[in-house]
Amino acid sequence: DAGVTQSPTHLIKTRGQQVTLRCSPKSGHDTVSWYQQALGQGPQFIFQYYEEEERQRGNFPDRFSGHQFPNYSSELNVNALLLGDSALYLCASSGTGASRASPNHFGNGTRLTVT
Amino acid sequence: AQTVTQSQPEMSVQEAETVTLSCTYDTSESDYYLFWYKQPPSRQMILVIRQEAYKQQNATENRFSVNFQKAAKSFSLKISDSQLGDAAMYFCAYSRGGSNYKLTFGKGTLLTVNP
């Protein structure tokens, strides 16, 4: 039973560029959430996708956008990269959108470095 | 807005001994969940234990137990018989009740286990 998988593992980009991160949820899960974890900090919620729509959004600018595909996998896109976007990006999946606090399963994250 | 505070940036414990990690939170909600996550160097967030606010009984998972003080909005994690593999960052997290609400994390506590 595959868990949450994220790609790539590491990424180096230049300021102003655009980046796409990918996430495949755990088998049987239909809800995907994205978090940004700066060095030495706890993860911060970016947004959540369910039924291919953004259902919740944290306090992040419009440069951060996402998508969910019919197979429940998801992408996180960041445009016009800033040095401050350097962080570990974590994907979490959970099952059955209407369930109560279905435990989130996390991937190993994508380490993004912006130079 | 909900906030989660972990006042201990670092803690250390001798192998086989007991350690308690502290967490306080602030919310006006009556229906919510509290979590402790472990993040080893592999970066993956691993759920350690979960507490539902409406349950008075403290959650227990093997060597891990919580002390949930609802009135004081306190949620501490006790690790008994500490093992070298327990060394990691520990994050306290909060989620509103209902359908897959976002997680709000504290800044984390780095736990070192000394042999």
PDB file of N, CA, C and O in Angstrom, chain A residues 8-53:
ATOM      1  N   PRO A   8       9.581  16.601  -7.191  1.00  0.00           N
ATOM      2  CA  PRO A   8      10.848  15.924  -6.906  1.00  0.00           C
ATOM      3  C   PRO A   8      11.199  15.998  -5.415  1.00  0.00           C
ATOM      4  O   PRO A   8      10.479  16.627  -4.659  1.00  0.00           O
ATOM      5  N   THR A   9      12.311  15.392  -5.043  1.00  0.00           N
ATOM      6  CA  THR A   9      12.761  15.416  -3.656  1.00  0.00           C
ATOM      7  C   THR A   9      13.401  16.761  -3.337  1.00  0.00           C
ATOM      8  O   THR A   9      13.176  17.331  -2.256  1.00  0.00           O
ATOM      9  N   HIS A  10      14.226  17.220  -4.244  1.00  0.00           N
ATOM     10  CA  HIS A  10      14.907  18.501  -4.100  1.00  0.00           C
ATOM     11  C   HIS A  10      14.783  19.294  -5.391  1.00  0.00           C
ATOM     12  O   HIS A  10      14.686  18.708  -6.468  1.00  0.00           O
ATOM     13  N   LEU A  11      14.823  20.612  -5.254  1.00  0.00           N
ATOM     14  CA  LEU A  11      14.682  21.478  -6.420  1.00  0.00           C
ATOM     15  C   LEU A  11      15.397  22.787  -6.141  1.00  0.00           C
ATOM     16  O   LEU A  11      15.263  23.353  -5.051  1.00  0.00           O
ATOM     17  N   ILE A  12      16.162  23.256  -7.119  1.00  0.00           N
ATOM     18  CA  ILE A  12      16.803  24.566  -6.994  1.00  0.00           C
ATOM     19  C   ILE A  12      16.320  25.448  -8.142  1.00  0.00           C
ATOM     20  O   ILE A  12      16.384  25.046  -9.303  1.00  0.00           O
ATOM     21  N   LYS A  13      15.796  26.616  -7.788  1.00  0.00           N
ATOM     22  CA  LYS A  13      15.281  27.549  -8.787  1.00  0.00           C
ATOM     23  C   LYS A  13      15.864  28.933  -8.540  1.00  0.00           C
ATOM     24  O   LYS A  13      16.389  29.232  -7.467  1.00  0.00           O
ATOM     25  N   THR A  14      15.717  29.780  -9.541  1.00  0.00           N
ATOM     26  CA  THR A  14      16.192  31.158  -9.469  1.00  0.00           C
ATOM     27  C   THR A  14      15.005  32.087  -9.228  1.00  0.00           C
ATOM     28  O   THR A  14      13.883  31.799  -9.682  1.00  0.00           O
ATOM     29  N   ARG A  15      15.260  33.175  -8.530  1.00  0.00           N
ATOM     30  CA  ARG A  15      14.213  34.176  -8.290  1.00  0.00           C
ATOM     31  C   ARG A  15      13.498  34.537  -9.586  1.00  0.00           C
ATOM     32  O   ARG A  15      14.126  34.703 -10.631  1.00  0.00           O
ATOM     33  N   GLY A  16      12.182  34.646  -9.499  1.00  0.00           N
ATOM     34  CA  GLY A  16      11.397  35.017 -10.654  1.00  0.00           C
ATOM     35  C   GLY A  16      10.886  33.846 -11.480  1.00  0.00           C
ATOM     36  O   GLY A  16       9.941  34.007 -12.273  1.00  0.00           O
ATOM     37  N   GLN A  17      11.498  32.677 -11.272  1.00  0.00           N
ATOM     38  CA  GLN A  17      11.063  31.516 -12.022  1.00  0.00           C
ATOM     39  C   GLN A  17       9.767  30.944 -11.446  1.00  0.00           C
ATOM     40  O   GLN A  17       9.248  31.376 -10.408  1.00  0.00           O
ATOM     41  N   GLN A  18       9.246  29.928 -12.125  1.00  0.00           N
ATOM     42  CA  GLN A  18       8.038  29.243 -11.704  1.00  0.00           C
ATOM     43  C   GLN A  18       8.392  27.784 -11.388  1.00  0.00           C
ATOM     44  O   GLN A  18       9.331  27.224 -11.968  1.00  0.00           O
ATOM     45  N   VAL A  19       7.655  27.182 -10.464  1.00  0.00           N
ATOM     46  CA  VAL A  19       7.952  25.803 -10.082  1.00  0.00           C
ATOM     47  C   VAL A  19       6.638  25.034  -9.907  1.00  0.00           C
ATOM     48  O   VAL A  19       5.604  25.605  -9.533  1.00  0.00           O
ATOM     49  N   THR A  20       6.692  23.745 -10.222  1.00  0.00           N
ATOM     50  CA  THR A  20       5.548  22.849 -10.013  1.00  0.00           C
ATOM     51  C   THR A  20       5.995  21.658  -9.187  1.00  0.00           C
ATOM     52  O   THR A  20       6.965  20.987  -9.535  1.00  0.00           O
ATOM     53  N   LEU A  21       5.293  21.414  -8.101  1.00  0.00           N
ATOM     54  CA  LEU A  21       5.558  20.278  -7.229  1.00  0.00           C
ATOM     55  C   LEU A  21       4.377  19.316  -7.346  1.00  0.00           C
ATOM     56  O   LEU A  21       3.233  19.741  -7.524  1.00  0.00           O
ATOM     57  N   ARG A  22       4.672  18.025  -7.211  1.00  0.00           N
ATOM     58  CA  ARG A  22       3.638  17.018  -7.434  1.00  0.00           C
ATOM     59  C   ARG A  22       3.448  16.115  -6.226  1.00  0.00           C
ATOM     60  O   ARG A  22       4.399  15.850  -5.476  1.00  0.00           O
ATOM     61  N   CYS A  23       2.216  15.617  -6.097  1.00  0.00           N
ATOM     62  CA  CYS A  23       1.872  14.773  -4.953  1.00  0.00           C
ATOM     63  C   CYS A  23       0.864  13.717  -5.379  1.00  0.00           C
ATOM     64  O   CYS A  23      -0.152  14.025  -6.033  1.00  0.00           O
ATOM     65  N   SER A  24       1.143  12.477  -4.998  1.00  0.00           N
ATOM     66  CA  SER A  24       0.176  11.400  -5.177  1.00  0.00           C
ATOM     67  C   SER A  24      -0.293  10.968  -3.805  1.00  0.00           C
ATOM     68  O   SER A  24       0.531  10.592  -2.958  1.00  0.00           O
ATOM     69  N   PRO A  25      -1.586  10.989  -3.563  1.00  0.00           N
ATOM     70  CA  PRO A  25      -2.071  10.668  -2.209  1.00  0.00           C
ATOM     71  C   PRO A  25      -1.981   9.175  -1.916  1.00  0.00           C
ATOM     72  O   PRO A  25      -1.794   8.351  -2.817  1.00  0.00           O
ATOM     73  N   LYS A  26      -2.119   8.872  -0.660  1.00  0.00           N
ATOM     74  CA  LYS A  26      -2.187   7.476  -0.227  1.00  0.00           C
ATOM     75  C   LYS A  26      -3.387   6.817  -0.888  1.00  0.00           C
ATOM     76  O   LYS A  26      -4.435   7.450  -1.087  1.00  0.00           O
ATOM     77  N   SER A  27      -3.238   5.538  -1.222  1.00  0.00           N
ATOM     78  CA  SER A  27      -4.312   4.797  -1.859  1.00  0.00           C
ATOM     79  C   SER A  27      -5.586   4.871  -1.022  1.00  0.00           C
ATOM     80  O   SER A  27      -5.555   4.662   0.201  1.00  0.00           O
ATOM     81  N   GLY A  28      -6.694   5.229  -1.663  1.00  0.00           N
ATOM     82  CA  GLY A  28      -7.962   5.327  -0.957  1.00  0.00           C
ATOM     83  C   GLY A  28      -8.282   6.719  -0.435  1.00  0.00           C
ATOM     84  O   GLY A  28      -9.384   6.958   0.049  1.00  0.00           O
ATOM     85  N   HIS A  29      -7.315   7.631  -0.503  1.00  0.00           N
ATOM     86  CA  HIS A  29      -7.526   9.003  -0.032  1.00  0.00           C
ATOM     87  C   HIS A  29      -7.950   9.902  -1.190  1.00  0.00           C
ATOM     88  O   HIS A  29      -7.492   9.749  -2.319  1.00  0.00           O
ATOM     89  N   ASP A  30      -8.829  10.879  -0.879  1.00  0.00           N
ATOM     90  CA  ASP A  30      -9.339  11.751  -1.935  1.00  0.00           C
ATOM     91  C   ASP A  30      -9.103  13.237  -1.657  1.00  0.00           C
ATOM     92  O   ASP A  30      -9.462  14.082  -2.472  1.00  0.00           O
ATOM     93  N   THR A  31      -8.510  13.553  -0.529  1.00  0.00           N
ATOM     94  CA  THR A  31      -8.299  14.955  -0.135  1.00  0.00           C
ATOM     95  C   THR A  31      -6.805  15.205   0.015  1.00  0.00           C
ATOM     96  O   THR A  31      -6.107  14.414   0.667  1.00  0.00           O
ATOM     97  N   VAL A  32      -6.339  16.281  -0.591  1.00  0.00           N
ATOM     98  CA  VAL A  32      -4.919  16.611  -0.556  1.00  0.00           C
ATOM     99  C   VAL A  32      -4.723  18.021  -0.017  1.00  0.00           C
ATOM    100  O   VAL A  32      -5.394  18.958  -0.460  1.00  0.00           O
ATOM    101  N   SER A  33      -3.815  18.142   0.948  1.00  0.00           N
ATOM    102  CA  SER A  33      -3.474  19.451   1.522  1.00  0.00           C
ATOM    103  C   SER A  33      -1.992  19.715   1.312  1.00  0.00           C
ATOM    104  O   SER A  33      -1.188  18.781   1.320  1.00  0.00           O
ATOM    105  N   TRP A  34      -1.646  20.977   1.154  1.00  0.00           N
ATOM    106  CA  TRP A  34      -0.255  21.384   0.984  1.00  0.00           C
ATOM    107  C   TRP A  34       0.154  22.300   2.138  1.00  0.00           C
ATOM    108  O   TRP A  34      -0.616  23.164   2.568  1.00  0.00           O
ATOM    109  N   TYR A  35       1.388  22.104   2.607  1.00  0.00           N
ATOM    110  CA  TYR A  35       1.943  22.895   3.701  1.00  0.00           C
ATOM    111  C   TYR A  35       3.337  23.373   3.313  1.00  0.00           C
ATOM    112  O   TYR A  35       4.081  22.667   2.624  1.00  0.00           O
ATOM    113  N   GLN A  36       3.679  24.563   3.796  1.00  0.00           N
ATOM    114  CA  GLN A  36       5.027  25.100   3.640  1.00  0.00           C
ATOM    115  C   GLN A  36       5.708  25.093   5.002  1.00  0.00           C
ATOM    116  O   GLN A  36       5.158  25.610   5.977  1.00  0.00           O
ATOM    117  N   GLN A  37       6.890  24.502   5.070  1.00  0.00           N
ATOM    118  CA  GLN A  37       7.638  24.461   6.330  1.00  0.00           C
ATOM    119  C   GLN A  37       8.981  25.156   6.155  1.00  0.00           C
ATOM    120  O   GLN A  37       9.906  24.602   5.566  1.00  0.00           O
ATOM    121  N   ALA A  38       9.074  26.383   6.653  1.00  0.00           N
ATOM    122  CA  ALA A  38      10.344  27.094   6.629  1.00  0.00           C
ATOM    123  C   ALA A  38      11.290  26.477   7.647  1.00  0.00           C
ATOM    124  O   ALA A  38      10.859  25.807   8.601  1.00  0.00           O
ATOM    125  N   LEU A  39      12.565  26.704   7.467  1.00  0.00           N
ATOM    126  CA  LEU A  39      13.585  26.107   8.339  1.00  0.00           C
ATOM    127  C   LEU A  39      13.358  26.510   9.792  1.00  0.00           C
ATOM    128  O   LEU A  39      13.197  27.692  10.105  1.00  0.00           O
ATOM    129  N   GLY A  40      13.280  25.526  10.669  1.00  0.00           N
ATOM    130  CA  GLY A  40      13.110  25.789  12.088  1.00  0.00           C
ATOM    131  C   GLY A  40      11.706  26.158  12.511  1.00  0.00           C
ATOM    132  O   GLY A  40      11.487  26.569  13.657  1.00  0.00           O
ATOM    133  N   GLN A  41      10.745  26.010  11.624  1.00  0.00           N
ATOM    134  CA  GLN A  41       9.358  26.376  11.916  1.00  0.00           C
ATOM    135  C   GLN A  41       8.426  25.176  11.756  1.00  0.00           C
ATOM    136  O   GLN A  41       8.803  24.160  11.175  1.00  0.00           O
ATOM    137  N   GLY A  42       7.216  25.314  12.243  1.00  0.00           N
ATOM    138  CA  GLY A  42       6.205  24.309  11.990  1.00  0.00           C
ATOM    139  C   GLY A  42       5.579  24.545  10.613  1.00  0.00           C
ATOM    140  O   GLY A  42       5.662  25.643  10.063  1.00  0.00           O
ATOM    141  N   PRO A  43       4.973  23.535  10.056  1.00  0.00           N
ATOM    142  CA  PRO A  43       4.330  23.687   8.742  1.00  0.00           C
ATOM    143  C   PRO A  43       3.200  24.708   8.783  1.00  0.00           C
ATOM    144  O   PRO A  43       2.480  24.816   9.778  1.00  0.00           O
ATOM    145  N   GLN A  44       3.060  25.442   7.677  1.00  0.00           N
ATOM    146  CA  GLN A  44       1.976  26.409   7.514  1.00  0.00           C
ATOM    147  C   GLN A  44       1.075  25.925   6.379  1.00  0.00           C
ATOM    148  O   GLN A  44       1.557  25.595   5.289  1.00  0.00           O
ATOM    149  N   PHE A  45      -0.234  25.944   6.623  1.00  0.00           N
ATOM    150  CA  PHE A  45      -1.212  25.466   5.651  1.00  0.00           C
ATOM    151  C   PHE A  45      -1.305  26.403   4.457  1.00  0.00           C
ATOM    152  O   PHE A  45      -1.479  27.617   4.634  1.00  0.00           O
ATOM    153  N   ILE A  46      -1.183  25.815   3.251  1.00  0.00           N
ATOM    154  CA  ILE A  46      -1.311  26.615   2.028  1.00  0.00           C
ATOM    155  C   ILE A  46      -2.731  26.511   1.487  1.00  0.00           C
ATOM    156  O   ILE A  46      -3.441  27.504   1.369  1.00  0.00           O
ATOM    157  N   PHE A  47      -3.144  25.307   1.125  1.00  0.00           N
ATOM    158  CA  PHE A  47      -4.515  25.072   0.664  1.00  0.00           C
ATOM    159  C   PHE A  47      -4.807  23.580   0.649  1.00  0.00           C
ATOM    160  O   PHE A  47      -3.935  22.743   0.830  1.00  0.00           O
ATOM    161  N   GLN A  48      -6.098  23.283   0.436  1.00  0.00           N
ATOM    162  CA  GLN A  48      -6.586  21.905   0.398  1.00  0.00           C
ATOM    163  C   GLN A  48      -7.485  21.700  -0.812  1.00  0.00           C
ATOM    164  O   GLN A  48      -8.300  22.574  -1.134  1.00  0.00           O
ATOM    165  N   TYR A  49      -7.344  20.534  -1.436  1.00  0.00           N
ATOM    166  CA  TYR A  49      -8.166  20.195  -2.597  1.00  0.00           C
ATOM    167  C   TYR A  49      -9.001  18.959  -2.319  1.00  0.00           C
ATOM    168  O   TYR A  49      -8.529  17.970  -1.734  1.00  0.00           O
ATOM    169  N   TYR A  50     -10.241  19.033  -2.760  1.00  0.00           N
ATOM    170  CA  TYR A  50     -11.176  17.910  -2.657  1.00  0.00           C
ATOM    171  C   TYR A  50     -12.106  18.000  -3.842  1.00  0.00           C
ATOM    172  O   TYR A  50     -12.606  19.081  -4.179  1.00  0.00           O
ATOM    173  N   GLU A  51     -12.349  16.875  -4.497  1.00  0.00           N
ATOM    174  CA  GLU A  51     -13.199  16.837  -5.696  1.00  0.00           C
ATOM    175  C   GLU A  51     -12.749  17.888  -6.721  1.00  0.00           C
ATOM    176  O   GLU A  51     -13.564  18.598  -7.308  1.00  0.00           O
ATOM    177  N   GLU A  52     -11.431  17.976  -6.873  1.00  0.00           N
ATOM    178  CA  GLU A  52     -10.787  18.820  -7.890  1.00  0.00           C
ATOM    179  C   GLU A  52     -11.012  20.315  -7.671  1.00  0.00           C
ATOM    180  O   GLU A  52     -10.761  21.116  -8.574  1.00  0.00           O
ATOM    181  N   GLU A  53     -11.443  20.689  -6.467  1.00  0.00           N
ATOM    182  CA  GLU A  53     -11.655  22.101  -6.181  1.00  0.00           C
ATOM    183  C   GLU A  53     -10.910  22.495  -4.903  1.00  0.00           C
ATOM    184  O   GLU A  53     -10.767  21.682  -3.979  1.00  0.00           O
TER     185      GLU A  53
END
